[in-house]
Short mmCIF file of C-alpha atoms and ligand atoms in Angstrom, two decimals:
data_model
loop_
_atom_site.label_atom_id
_atom_site.label_comp_id
_atom_site.label_asym_id
_atom_site.label_seq_id
_atom_site.Cartn_x
_atom_site.Cartn_y
_atom_site.Cartn_z
CA UNK A 1 54.97 -32.65 -157.95
CA UNK A 2 56.90 -30.30 -160.20
CA UNK A 3 60.58 -30.81 -160.83
CA UNK A 4 61.34 -27.59 -158.94
CA UNK A 5 59.72 -28.98 -155.82
CA UNK A 6 62.04 -31.99 -155.61
CA UNK A 7 64.57 -31.80 -152.79
CA UNK A 8 68.09 -31.18 -154.07
CA UNK A 9 70.12 -34.40 -154.21
CA UNK A 10 72.24 -35.16 -151.16
CA UNK A 11 75.85 -34.49 -152.08
CA UNK A 12 78.18 -37.23 -150.99
CA UNK A 13 81.24 -35.90 -152.78
CA UNK A 14 83.86 -33.56 -151.36
CA UNK A 15 84.45 -30.12 -152.89
CA UNK A 16 86.99 -30.00 -155.72
CA UNK A 17 89.38 -27.86 -153.66
CA UNK A 18 89.27 -30.17 -150.62
CA UNK A 19 92.85 -30.93 -149.51
CA UNK A 20 93.65 -34.64 -149.41
CA UNK A 21 96.73 -35.32 -147.37
CA UNK A 22 98.67 -37.69 -145.17
CA UNK A 23 100.75 -36.93 -142.10
CA UNK A 24 103.97 -38.08 -140.41
CA UNK A 25 106.35 -36.68 -137.80
CA UNK A 26 110.13 -36.32 -137.84
CA UNK A 27 111.11 -38.54 -134.92
CA UNK A 28 108.64 -41.23 -135.96
CA UNK A 29 110.02 -41.74 -139.47
CA UNK A 30 113.31 -39.99 -140.20
CA UNK A 31 115.96 -42.03 -138.38
CA UNK A 32 119.46 -40.61 -139.04
CA UNK A 33 119.42 -39.61 -135.39
CA UNK A 34 123.09 -38.64 -135.20
CA UNK A 35 123.69 -37.64 -138.80
CA UNK A 36 124.69 -34.29 -140.26
CA UNK A 37 124.90 -32.48 -136.97
CA UNK A 38 121.61 -33.53 -135.36
CA UNK A 39 121.81 -33.67 -131.55
CA UNK A 40 119.56 -35.71 -129.24
CA UNK A 41 116.00 -34.71 -128.49
CA UNK A 42 114.06 -35.68 -125.39
CA UNK A 43 112.67 -38.62 -127.36
CA UNK A 44 116.19 -39.94 -128.08
CA UNK A 45 116.97 -39.80 -124.37
CA UNK A 46 113.61 -41.26 -123.36
CA UNK A 47 113.63 -44.11 -125.88
CA UNK A 48 117.18 -45.03 -124.87
CA UNK A 49 116.13 -45.21 -121.21
CA UNK A 50 115.32 -48.83 -120.35
CA UNK A 51 111.65 -49.50 -119.65
CA UNK A 52 110.25 -46.38 -121.28
CA UNK A 53 109.41 -47.69 -124.75
CA UNK A 54 108.02 -51.11 -125.59
CA UNK A 55 110.70 -53.61 -126.66
CA UNK A 56 113.38 -50.95 -126.10
CA UNK A 57 112.58 -49.52 -129.55
CA UNK A 58 114.11 -46.17 -130.51
CA UNK A 59 113.84 -43.74 -133.43
CA UNK A 60 117.53 -44.17 -134.34
CA UNK A 61 116.62 -45.62 -137.73
CA UNK A 62 112.80 -45.59 -137.75
CA UNK A 63 111.54 -45.76 -141.35
CA UNK A 64 114.87 -44.34 -142.58
CA UNK A 65 112.92 -41.61 -144.34
CA UNK A 66 115.97 -39.33 -144.12
CA UNK A 67 117.52 -41.48 -146.84
CA UNK A 68 114.35 -42.76 -148.51
CA UNK A 69 112.33 -39.58 -148.83
CA UNK A 70 112.42 -39.73 -152.64
CA UNK A 71 110.86 -43.20 -152.65
CA UNK A 72 108.30 -42.03 -150.09
CA UNK A 73 107.37 -39.00 -152.13
CA UNK A 74 107.01 -41.23 -155.20
CA UNK A 75 104.45 -43.20 -153.15
CA UNK A 76 102.64 -39.98 -152.25
CA UNK A 77 102.51 -39.08 -155.89
CA UNK A 78 101.09 -42.52 -156.79
CA UNK A 79 98.42 -42.04 -154.15
CA UNK A 80 97.55 -38.67 -155.64
CA UNK A 81 98.11 -36.81 -152.37
CA UNK A 82 97.57 -33.09 -152.67
CA UNK A 83 99.43 -32.25 -149.46
CA UNK A 84 101.89 -33.80 -147.03
CA UNK A 85 102.03 -32.84 -143.37
CA UNK A 86 105.47 -33.49 -141.90
CA UNK A 87 107.39 -32.07 -138.98
CA UNK A 88 110.83 -30.55 -138.75
CA UNK A 89 113.25 -31.91 -136.20
CA UNK A 90 114.25 -28.99 -133.99
CA UNK A 91 117.63 -30.54 -133.03
CA UNK A 92 118.39 -31.17 -136.70
CA UNK A 93 117.68 -27.55 -137.63
CA UNK A 94 119.23 -25.99 -134.52
CA UNK A 95 121.33 -28.55 -132.64
CA UNK A 96 121.23 -28.08 -128.89
CA UNK A 97 118.21 -25.81 -129.23
CA UNK A 98 120.15 -22.57 -129.34
CA UNK A 99 123.00 -20.99 -131.26
CA UNK A 100 123.47 -21.12 -135.02
CA UNK A 101 121.27 -22.97 -137.46
CA UNK A 102 122.63 -26.20 -138.91
CA UNK A 103 122.96 -25.87 -142.67
CA UNK A 104 123.21 -29.63 -143.21
CA UNK A 105 119.97 -30.16 -141.30
CA UNK A 106 118.14 -27.46 -143.20
CA UNK A 107 119.46 -28.95 -146.45
CA UNK A 108 117.48 -32.12 -145.76
CA UNK A 109 114.24 -30.15 -145.52
CA UNK A 110 115.22 -28.17 -148.62
CA UNK A 111 115.57 -31.40 -150.58
CA UNK A 112 112.34 -32.76 -149.11
CA UNK A 113 110.32 -29.64 -149.95
CA UNK A 114 111.75 -29.39 -153.47
CA UNK A 115 110.97 -33.04 -154.14
CA UNK A 116 107.42 -32.61 -152.85
CA UNK A 117 106.84 -29.59 -155.06
CA UNK A 118 108.34 -31.37 -158.06
CA UNK A 119 105.73 -34.09 -157.49
CA UNK A 120 102.83 -31.69 -157.12
CA UNK A 121 102.45 -32.30 -153.37
CA UNK A 122 101.99 -29.20 -151.18
CA UNK A 123 104.23 -29.20 -148.10
CA UNK A 124 102.56 -28.50 -144.74
CA UNK A 125 105.22 -28.08 -142.06
CA UNK A 126 104.82 -28.58 -138.31
CA UNK A 127 107.54 -27.03 -136.18
CA UNK A 128 107.12 -29.04 -133.01
CA UNK A 129 106.00 -32.64 -132.96
CA UNK A 130 107.52 -33.41 -129.55
CA UNK A 131 111.28 -33.60 -130.20
CA UNK A 132 112.59 -30.90 -127.85
CA UNK A 133 116.38 -30.57 -127.92
CA UNK A 134 117.67 -32.40 -124.84
CA UNK A 135 119.81 -29.44 -123.76
CA UNK A 136 116.68 -27.33 -123.37
CA UNK A 137 115.07 -30.02 -121.24
CA UNK A 138 118.20 -30.04 -119.10
CA UNK A 139 117.47 -26.38 -118.34
CA UNK A 140 113.85 -27.08 -117.41
CA UNK A 141 112.27 -27.90 -120.74
CA UNK A 142 108.72 -26.65 -121.12
CA UNK A 143 108.54 -25.75 -117.44
CA UNK A 144 111.12 -23.05 -118.24
CA UNK A 145 109.68 -19.94 -119.86
CA UNK A 146 112.85 -19.43 -121.92
CA UNK A 147 112.02 -22.53 -123.96
CA UNK A 148 109.18 -20.57 -125.56
CA UNK A 149 111.66 -17.90 -126.70
CA UNK A 150 114.04 -20.53 -128.08
CA UNK A 151 111.08 -21.98 -129.99
CA UNK A 152 110.30 -18.63 -131.59
CA UNK A 153 113.94 -18.29 -132.71
CA UNK A 154 113.81 -21.77 -134.23
CA UNK A 155 110.52 -20.88 -135.96
CA UNK A 156 112.20 -17.85 -137.55
CA UNK A 157 115.15 -19.95 -138.76
CA UNK A 158 112.84 -22.53 -140.33
CA UNK A 159 110.57 -19.93 -141.93
CA UNK A 160 113.49 -17.99 -143.39
CA UNK A 161 114.92 -21.16 -144.91
CA UNK A 162 111.71 -22.73 -146.26
CA UNK A 163 109.05 -20.03 -146.23
CA UNK A 164 109.46 -19.25 -149.92
CA UNK A 165 108.15 -22.77 -150.71
CA UNK A 166 106.06 -23.92 -147.75
CA UNK A 167 102.67 -22.17 -147.74
CA UNK A 168 101.23 -23.63 -144.51
CA UNK A 169 102.89 -23.79 -141.09
CA UNK A 170 101.77 -25.32 -137.82
CA UNK A 171 103.45 -24.22 -134.62
CA UNK A 172 102.71 -27.16 -132.30
CA UNK A 173 101.27 -30.63 -132.62
CA UNK A 174 99.06 -31.68 -129.73
CA UNK A 175 100.48 -29.58 -126.90
CA UNK A 176 98.12 -31.52 -124.59
CA UNK A 177 100.33 -34.58 -125.08
CA UNK A 178 103.56 -32.60 -124.67
CA UNK A 179 102.35 -31.14 -121.37
CA UNK A 180 100.15 -33.82 -119.83
CA UNK A 181 101.78 -37.02 -121.07
CA UNK A 182 105.30 -35.55 -121.02
CA UNK A 183 105.19 -33.80 -117.63
CA UNK A 184 101.98 -35.14 -116.05
CA UNK A 185 101.95 -38.93 -116.14
CA UNK A 186 105.33 -39.39 -117.77
CA UNK A 187 104.43 -41.89 -120.48
CA UNK A 188 105.97 -39.54 -123.03
CA UNK A 189 109.33 -37.78 -123.01
CA UNK A 190 110.71 -36.24 -120.88
CA UNK A 191 108.86 -38.59 -118.53
CA UNK A 192 108.19 -36.22 -115.66
CA UNK A 193 105.29 -36.90 -113.30
CA UNK A 194 104.24 -33.66 -111.69
CA UNK A 195 100.81 -32.07 -112.32
CA UNK A 196 102.12 -28.59 -111.57
CA UNK A 197 104.93 -29.07 -114.08
CA UNK A 198 102.28 -30.22 -116.58
CA UNK A 199 100.23 -27.03 -116.15
CA UNK A 200 103.36 -24.87 -116.28
CA UNK A 201 104.49 -26.67 -119.44
CA UNK A 202 101.02 -26.19 -120.89
CA UNK A 203 101.23 -22.43 -120.49
CA UNK A 204 104.76 -22.18 -121.88
CA UNK A 205 103.77 -24.30 -124.88
CA UNK A 206 100.95 -21.87 -125.60
CA UNK A 207 103.35 -18.97 -125.15
CA UNK A 208 105.66 -20.69 -127.64
CA UNK A 209 102.72 -20.95 -130.03
CA UNK A 210 102.05 -17.21 -129.72
CA UNK A 211 105.68 -16.12 -129.98
CA UNK A 212 106.20 -18.63 -132.78
CA UNK A 213 103.19 -17.27 -134.66
CA UNK A 214 104.68 -13.78 -134.48
CA UNK A 215 108.08 -15.06 -135.64
CA UNK A 216 106.49 -16.93 -138.54
CA UNK A 217 104.44 -13.92 -139.60
CA UNK A 218 107.50 -11.70 -139.77
CA UNK A 219 109.59 -14.21 -141.71
CA UNK A 220 106.97 -15.62 -144.08
CA UNK A 221 105.68 -14.03 -147.25
CA UNK A 222 102.24 -12.41 -147.08
CA UNK A 223 99.53 -15.00 -147.58
CA UNK A 224 101.33 -17.80 -145.77
CA UNK A 225 99.02 -19.69 -143.43
CA UNK A 226 99.76 -20.20 -139.73
CA UNK A 227 97.98 -22.85 -137.73
CA UNK A 228 97.96 -24.89 -134.54
CA UNK A 229 97.06 -28.57 -134.20
CA UNK A 230 95.15 -29.74 -131.11
CA UNK A 231 93.95 -33.17 -130.06
CA UNK A 232 90.68 -31.85 -128.74
CA UNK A 233 88.53 -34.39 -126.93
CA UNK A 234 85.00 -35.30 -127.94
CA UNK A 235 83.87 -35.45 -124.32
CA UNK A 236 80.62 -37.23 -123.50
CA UNK A 237 79.01 -37.56 -120.09
CA UNK A 238 77.79 -41.08 -119.35
CA UNK A 239 74.37 -39.73 -118.45
CA UNK A 240 72.60 -36.46 -117.77
CA UNK A 241 73.05 -36.86 -114.02
CA UNK A 242 74.55 -33.65 -112.60
CA UNK A 243 77.64 -35.52 -111.39
CA UNK A 244 78.36 -36.96 -114.84
CA UNK A 245 77.75 -33.57 -116.44
CA UNK A 246 80.20 -32.00 -114.03
CA UNK A 247 82.82 -34.66 -114.83
CA UNK A 248 82.35 -33.81 -118.51
CA UNK A 249 82.72 -30.11 -117.76
CA UNK A 250 86.00 -30.71 -115.91
CA UNK A 251 87.52 -32.80 -118.68
CA UNK A 252 86.21 -30.49 -121.39
CA UNK A 253 88.00 -27.74 -119.47
CA UNK A 254 91.31 -29.59 -119.23
CA UNK A 255 91.24 -31.03 -122.75
CA UNK A 256 89.57 -28.35 -124.83
CA UNK A 257 88.83 -24.98 -123.26
CA UNK A 258 92.29 -24.79 -121.63
CA UNK A 259 93.50 -24.38 -125.25
CA UNK A 260 90.61 -22.78 -127.11
CA UNK A 261 89.92 -19.99 -124.61
CA UNK A 262 93.49 -18.62 -124.40
CA UNK A 263 94.24 -19.09 -128.12
CA UNK A 264 90.99 -17.65 -129.47
CA UNK A 265 89.73 -15.45 -126.64
CA UNK A 266 92.85 -14.42 -124.71
CA UNK A 267 91.80 -15.87 -121.34
CA UNK A 268 91.97 -19.05 -119.31
CA UNK A 269 88.60 -20.57 -118.35
CA UNK A 270 87.60 -19.58 -114.82
CA UNK A 271 86.37 -23.09 -113.96
CA UNK A 272 89.72 -24.65 -114.96
CA UNK A 273 91.57 -22.13 -112.80
CA UNK A 274 89.21 -23.03 -109.94
CA UNK A 275 89.50 -26.80 -110.51
CA UNK A 276 93.32 -26.59 -110.40
CA UNK A 277 93.58 -23.95 -107.64
CA UNK A 278 94.72 -26.50 -105.08
CA UNK A 279 97.71 -27.32 -107.28
CA UNK A 280 98.81 -23.91 -108.47
CA UNK A 281 97.94 -20.22 -108.49
CA UNK A 282 99.01 -20.00 -112.16
CA UNK A 283 101.61 -17.36 -111.28
CA UNK A 284 103.58 -18.55 -114.31
CA UNK A 285 101.11 -16.56 -116.46
CA UNK A 286 102.64 -13.10 -116.85
CA UNK A 287 101.13 -9.84 -118.01
CA UNK A 288 100.92 -9.78 -121.78
CA UNK A 289 101.16 -13.55 -122.23
CA UNK A 290 97.53 -14.00 -123.17
CA UNK A 291 97.70 -11.24 -125.77
CA UNK A 292 100.71 -13.04 -127.25
CA UNK A 293 98.95 -16.42 -127.16
CA UNK A 294 95.81 -15.10 -128.84
CA UNK A 295 97.43 -13.70 -131.97
CA UNK A 296 95.11 -14.49 -134.87
CA UNK A 297 95.77 -17.70 -136.78
CA UNK A 298 94.43 -18.81 -140.14
CA UNK A 299 93.06 -22.25 -139.36
CA UNK A 300 92.85 -24.86 -136.63
CA UNK A 301 94.10 -28.43 -137.02
CA UNK A 302 92.15 -31.19 -135.27
CA UNK A 303 93.57 -34.63 -134.52
CA UNK A 304 90.88 -37.17 -133.69
CA UNK A 305 91.00 -40.88 -132.92
CA UNK A 306 88.35 -41.83 -130.34
CA UNK A 307 85.88 -40.12 -128.01
CA UNK A 308 86.24 -39.59 -124.26
CA UNK A 309 83.40 -40.85 -122.07
CA UNK A 310 83.33 -39.72 -118.44
CA UNK A 311 81.23 -40.21 -115.35
CA UNK A 312 81.23 -39.02 -111.77
CA UNK A 313 83.39 -41.02 -109.40
CA UNK A 314 83.99 -41.18 -105.71
CA UNK A 315 86.51 -38.32 -105.25
CA UNK A 316 88.45 -40.46 -102.79
CA UNK A 317 88.93 -43.33 -105.24
CA UNK A 318 91.96 -43.37 -107.52
CA UNK A 319 90.69 -42.84 -111.06
CA UNK A 320 90.94 -46.06 -113.09
CA UNK A 321 93.03 -45.53 -116.20
CA UNK A 322 90.50 -46.01 -118.97
CA UNK A 323 91.13 -42.80 -120.87
CA UNK A 324 93.04 -44.41 -123.72
CA UNK A 325 96.44 -43.32 -122.50
CA UNK A 326 98.89 -45.89 -121.20
CA UNK A 327 100.40 -45.60 -117.75
CA UNK A 328 99.35 -45.96 -114.15
CA UNK A 329 99.18 -42.30 -113.28
CA UNK A 330 96.55 -39.92 -114.55
CA UNK A 331 97.76 -37.38 -117.12
CA UNK A 332 94.91 -35.09 -116.06
CA UNK A 333 95.72 -32.64 -113.29
CA UNK A 334 92.85 -32.41 -110.82
CA UNK A 335 90.74 -35.23 -112.23
CA UNK A 336 89.70 -36.60 -108.83
CA UNK A 337 86.01 -37.40 -109.04
CA UNK A 338 86.15 -38.29 -112.73
CA UNK A 339 85.90 -41.83 -114.05
CA UNK A 340 86.89 -42.60 -117.66
CA UNK A 341 84.91 -45.27 -119.48
CA UNK A 342 85.46 -46.88 -122.84
CA UNK A 343 83.04 -45.87 -125.60
CA UNK A 344 80.96 -48.58 -127.24
CA UNK A 345 82.18 -50.19 -130.41
CA UNK A 346 84.97 -52.29 -131.83
CA UNK A 347 88.52 -51.43 -130.84
CA UNK A 348 91.65 -50.73 -132.83
CA UNK A 349 94.99 -52.33 -131.98
CA UNK A 350 95.55 -49.40 -129.59
CA UNK A 351 92.41 -50.50 -127.72
CA UNK A 352 90.73 -47.27 -128.81
CA UNK A 353 87.00 -47.62 -129.55
CA UNK A 354 86.01 -46.82 -133.13
CA UNK A 355 83.44 -44.02 -133.03
CA UNK A 356 83.24 -41.65 -135.97
CA UNK A 357 80.42 -39.64 -134.41
CA UNK A 358 82.99 -38.11 -132.07
CA UNK A 359 84.67 -36.46 -135.04
CA UNK A 360 81.33 -35.09 -136.24
CA UNK A 361 80.63 -33.78 -132.73
CA UNK A 362 83.98 -32.00 -132.55
CA UNK A 363 83.78 -30.42 -135.98
CA UNK A 364 80.24 -29.13 -135.48
CA UNK A 365 81.11 -27.82 -132.02
CA UNK A 366 84.00 -25.84 -133.52
CA UNK A 367 81.66 -24.58 -136.25
CA UNK A 368 79.55 -23.11 -133.45
CA UNK A 369 82.29 -21.99 -131.04
CA UNK A 370 84.69 -20.47 -133.59
CA UNK A 371 82.45 -19.25 -136.40
CA UNK A 372 84.19 -18.91 -139.73
CA UNK A 373 87.54 -20.37 -138.66
CA UNK A 374 88.74 -22.83 -141.33
CA UNK A 375 89.31 -26.32 -139.91
CA UNK A 376 91.65 -29.06 -141.04
CA UNK A 377 91.58 -32.63 -139.82
CA UNK A 378 95.35 -32.92 -139.40
CA UNK A 379 95.35 -36.51 -138.08
CA UNK A 380 92.91 -39.40 -138.15
CA UNK A 381 93.56 -43.07 -138.68
CA UNK A 382 93.92 -46.39 -136.92
CA UNK A 383 96.41 -49.08 -135.92
CA UNK A 384 95.62 -52.70 -136.69
CA UNK A 385 97.59 -55.95 -136.61
CA UNK A 386 98.71 -55.78 -140.23
CA UNK A 387 100.92 -58.35 -141.89
CA UNK A 388 102.08 -59.09 -145.42
CA UNK A 389 100.47 -62.26 -146.72
CA UNK A 390 102.42 -64.85 -148.75
CA UNK A 391 101.60 -63.00 -151.97
CA UNK A 392 103.12 -59.85 -150.51
CA UNK A 393 99.80 -58.02 -150.05
CA UNK A 394 98.53 -56.33 -146.90
CA UNK A 395 94.77 -56.60 -146.50
CA UNK A 396 93.48 -54.14 -143.92
CA UNK A 397 89.69 -54.03 -144.25
CA UNK A 398 89.27 -52.71 -140.68
CA UNK A 399 91.34 -49.63 -141.53
CA UNK A 400 89.34 -49.07 -144.71
CA UNK A 401 86.14 -49.26 -142.66
CA UNK A 402 87.59 -46.87 -140.06
CA UNK A 403 88.58 -44.34 -142.73
CA UNK A 404 85.28 -44.68 -144.55
CA UNK A 405 83.34 -44.02 -141.35
CA UNK A 406 85.44 -41.04 -140.32
CA UNK A 407 85.48 -39.45 -143.77
CA UNK A 408 81.70 -39.84 -143.87
CA UNK A 409 81.57 -38.02 -140.54
CA UNK A 410 83.73 -35.22 -141.98
CA UNK A 411 81.47 -34.96 -145.01
CA UNK A 412 78.38 -34.90 -142.81
CA UNK A 413 79.86 -32.14 -140.65
CA UNK A 414 80.67 -30.15 -143.79
CA UNK A 415 77.12 -30.60 -145.08
CA UNK A 416 76.00 -29.20 -141.73
CA UNK A 417 78.18 -26.14 -142.14
CA UNK A 418 81.54 -27.03 -140.57
CA UNK A 419 84.24 -25.26 -142.61
CA UNK A 420 86.54 -28.26 -143.03
CA UNK A 421 89.12 -27.61 -145.74
CA UNK A 422 91.17 -30.79 -145.72
CA UNK A 423 91.95 -34.19 -144.23
CA UNK A 424 95.37 -35.62 -143.40
CA UNK A 425 95.36 -39.32 -142.78
CA UNK A 426 97.60 -40.63 -139.97
CA UNK A 427 99.78 -42.05 -141.23
CA UNK A 428 101.47 -42.39 -144.56
CA UNK A 429 103.91 -44.99 -143.22
CA UNK A 430 104.09 -47.43 -140.35
CA UNK A 431 106.38 -45.73 -137.87
CA UNK A 432 107.71 -45.34 -134.33
CA UNK A 433 104.52 -45.05 -132.29
CA UNK A 434 106.08 -43.29 -129.28
CA UNK A 435 105.87 -45.40 -126.09
CA UNK A 436 104.54 -48.33 -128.15
CA UNK A 437 107.63 -48.36 -130.38
CA UNK A 438 107.14 -50.32 -133.60
CA UNK A 439 104.44 -52.55 -132.12
CA UNK A 440 101.60 -50.42 -133.51
CA UNK A 441 101.12 -49.89 -137.23
CA UNK A 442 99.16 -46.80 -138.30
CA UNK A 443 100.43 -46.60 -141.90
CA UNK A 444 98.50 -47.04 -145.12
CA UNK A 445 101.91 -48.11 -146.38
CA UNK A 446 103.40 -51.10 -144.60
CA UNK A 447 107.06 -50.80 -143.62
CA UNK A 448 109.16 -53.90 -143.04
CA UNK A 449 111.60 -52.35 -140.59
CA UNK A 450 114.29 -55.01 -141.18
CA UNK A 451 114.50 -54.42 -144.94
CA UNK A 452 112.80 -50.99 -145.03
CA UNK A 453 110.62 -52.32 -147.82
CA UNK A 454 107.44 -50.29 -148.37
CA UNK A 455 104.20 -52.06 -149.37
CA UNK A 456 101.03 -50.05 -149.92
CA UNK A 457 98.19 -51.69 -147.98
CA UNK A 458 94.69 -52.10 -149.42
CA UNK A 459 93.78 -48.92 -147.52
CA UNK A 460 96.33 -46.97 -149.58
CA UNK A 461 94.62 -48.07 -152.79
CA UNK A 462 91.24 -47.27 -151.29
CA UNK A 463 92.42 -43.78 -150.27
CA UNK A 464 93.91 -43.18 -153.72
CA UNK A 465 90.51 -43.93 -155.21
CA UNK A 466 88.76 -41.56 -152.80
CA UNK A 467 91.22 -38.84 -153.76
CA UNK A 468 90.81 -39.53 -157.48
CA UNK A 469 87.01 -39.49 -157.38
CA UNK A 470 86.56 -36.95 -154.58
CA UNK A 471 83.92 -39.26 -153.18
CA UNK A 472 83.50 -42.24 -150.85
CA UNK A 473 82.61 -45.57 -152.41
CA UNK A 474 79.06 -46.52 -151.42
C1 LIG B 1 98.89 -38.59 -132.12
C2 LIG B 1 100.27 -38.13 -132.51
C3 LIG B 1 100.88 -38.90 -133.65
C4 LIG B 1 100.57 -40.37 -133.58
C5 LIG B 1 99.08 -40.59 -133.39
C6 LIG B 1 98.67 -42.04 -133.35
O1 LIG B 1 98.65 -38.29 -130.79
O2 LIG B 1 100.26 -36.76 -132.86
O3 LIG B 1 102.27 -38.64 -133.66
O4 LIG B 1 101.32 -40.98 -132.62
O5 LIG B 1 98.66 -39.96 -132.20
#
């Protein structure tokens, strides 16, 4: 065999320009809930409502990042992070959701962005990670079309203030959760439980994305990147039986195509409209909305944790809640006839099965469905029962294994042609995990919430090494 005939070596490393990041969200880490003019968001109201969040936890103080951002950025710099995905708090930037911008609130993000840049970390800003100003909810929240227009105004304010230094913007984080957990089964703020409200909110969130994209484009310098982050589901039918395949089609419609079709093709999927026809005629979609929603964007963010396995069920039976989301009610409108099953594999502290193939499946599907569109993994990570041992260390081998498996899946998808440009680990810090409060730890940096002491876990050191070498340890 000549040398030329040898197969080229399998590349395990990531490209030199691959973006290595970590992610957080404002309400989950900032604290300072009533400081410098910030007004309550729906998550302040929800977390202060007895029974909504485990242990009565709130984001009042959280990881106190508002005061400790310098220390946190020093940690990012030690890790060698190339980029940091954070969100802006809408009621900090524009208290009450309308009216003038709040200079003191914007000043915090000015300081944050300047400190990131001084440490060589690229800021990636998300405008909406679920903290709707309470006053807007009082007027209907995402079921009210006007909320989308208020969002676009807020997007313009943020872009004018920070657009000279923030190169990448994301309109919404996981609108599925905002609509279906917030208005469908009520486990997230504002805690409404009405499937029609969920579908209405869904459409207005997408309208906000479209109007927000336009507002960002006109305020940002040329070359700025605009994106959207979705928690698309890696949906698998239990078998190839027609009933199971149809269950997978329905959930693929309500989890994936209900976003991808309007955003990238300017239409809602006909089968989703048919599946939900008994609930609503979708009259909340007005002429011109889909053109607005399908404005071109520069990349798509994917958040992935675990796959979704479905099977056919007796349509008369109430669907058992095995879809990984807490709560008694289904978040899925029109999911009668669908049964959710856990995937195989070990579970994280959230009870979510560990299955990296789901991430590969999603990324290669998007390679095929949206050819050429750059992809970013904007969240991926795991909660485990971490604790500091007597020597002060936090050993989290399960998280290292989780990250290793999922980064291998990303690399494999890239080798198979998926245009993945970066990976943002969820999360930099332990934080307020929504309805689970502080009971679930997703950070690669441990936070002792009593003292606010930060301790990098073993996974942080492991990730730093991956970033440094651009490769996964064998
Ligand atoms: C995602 C959220 C993020 C975090 C992770 C675990 O759905 O975007 O804020 O809670 O789940």
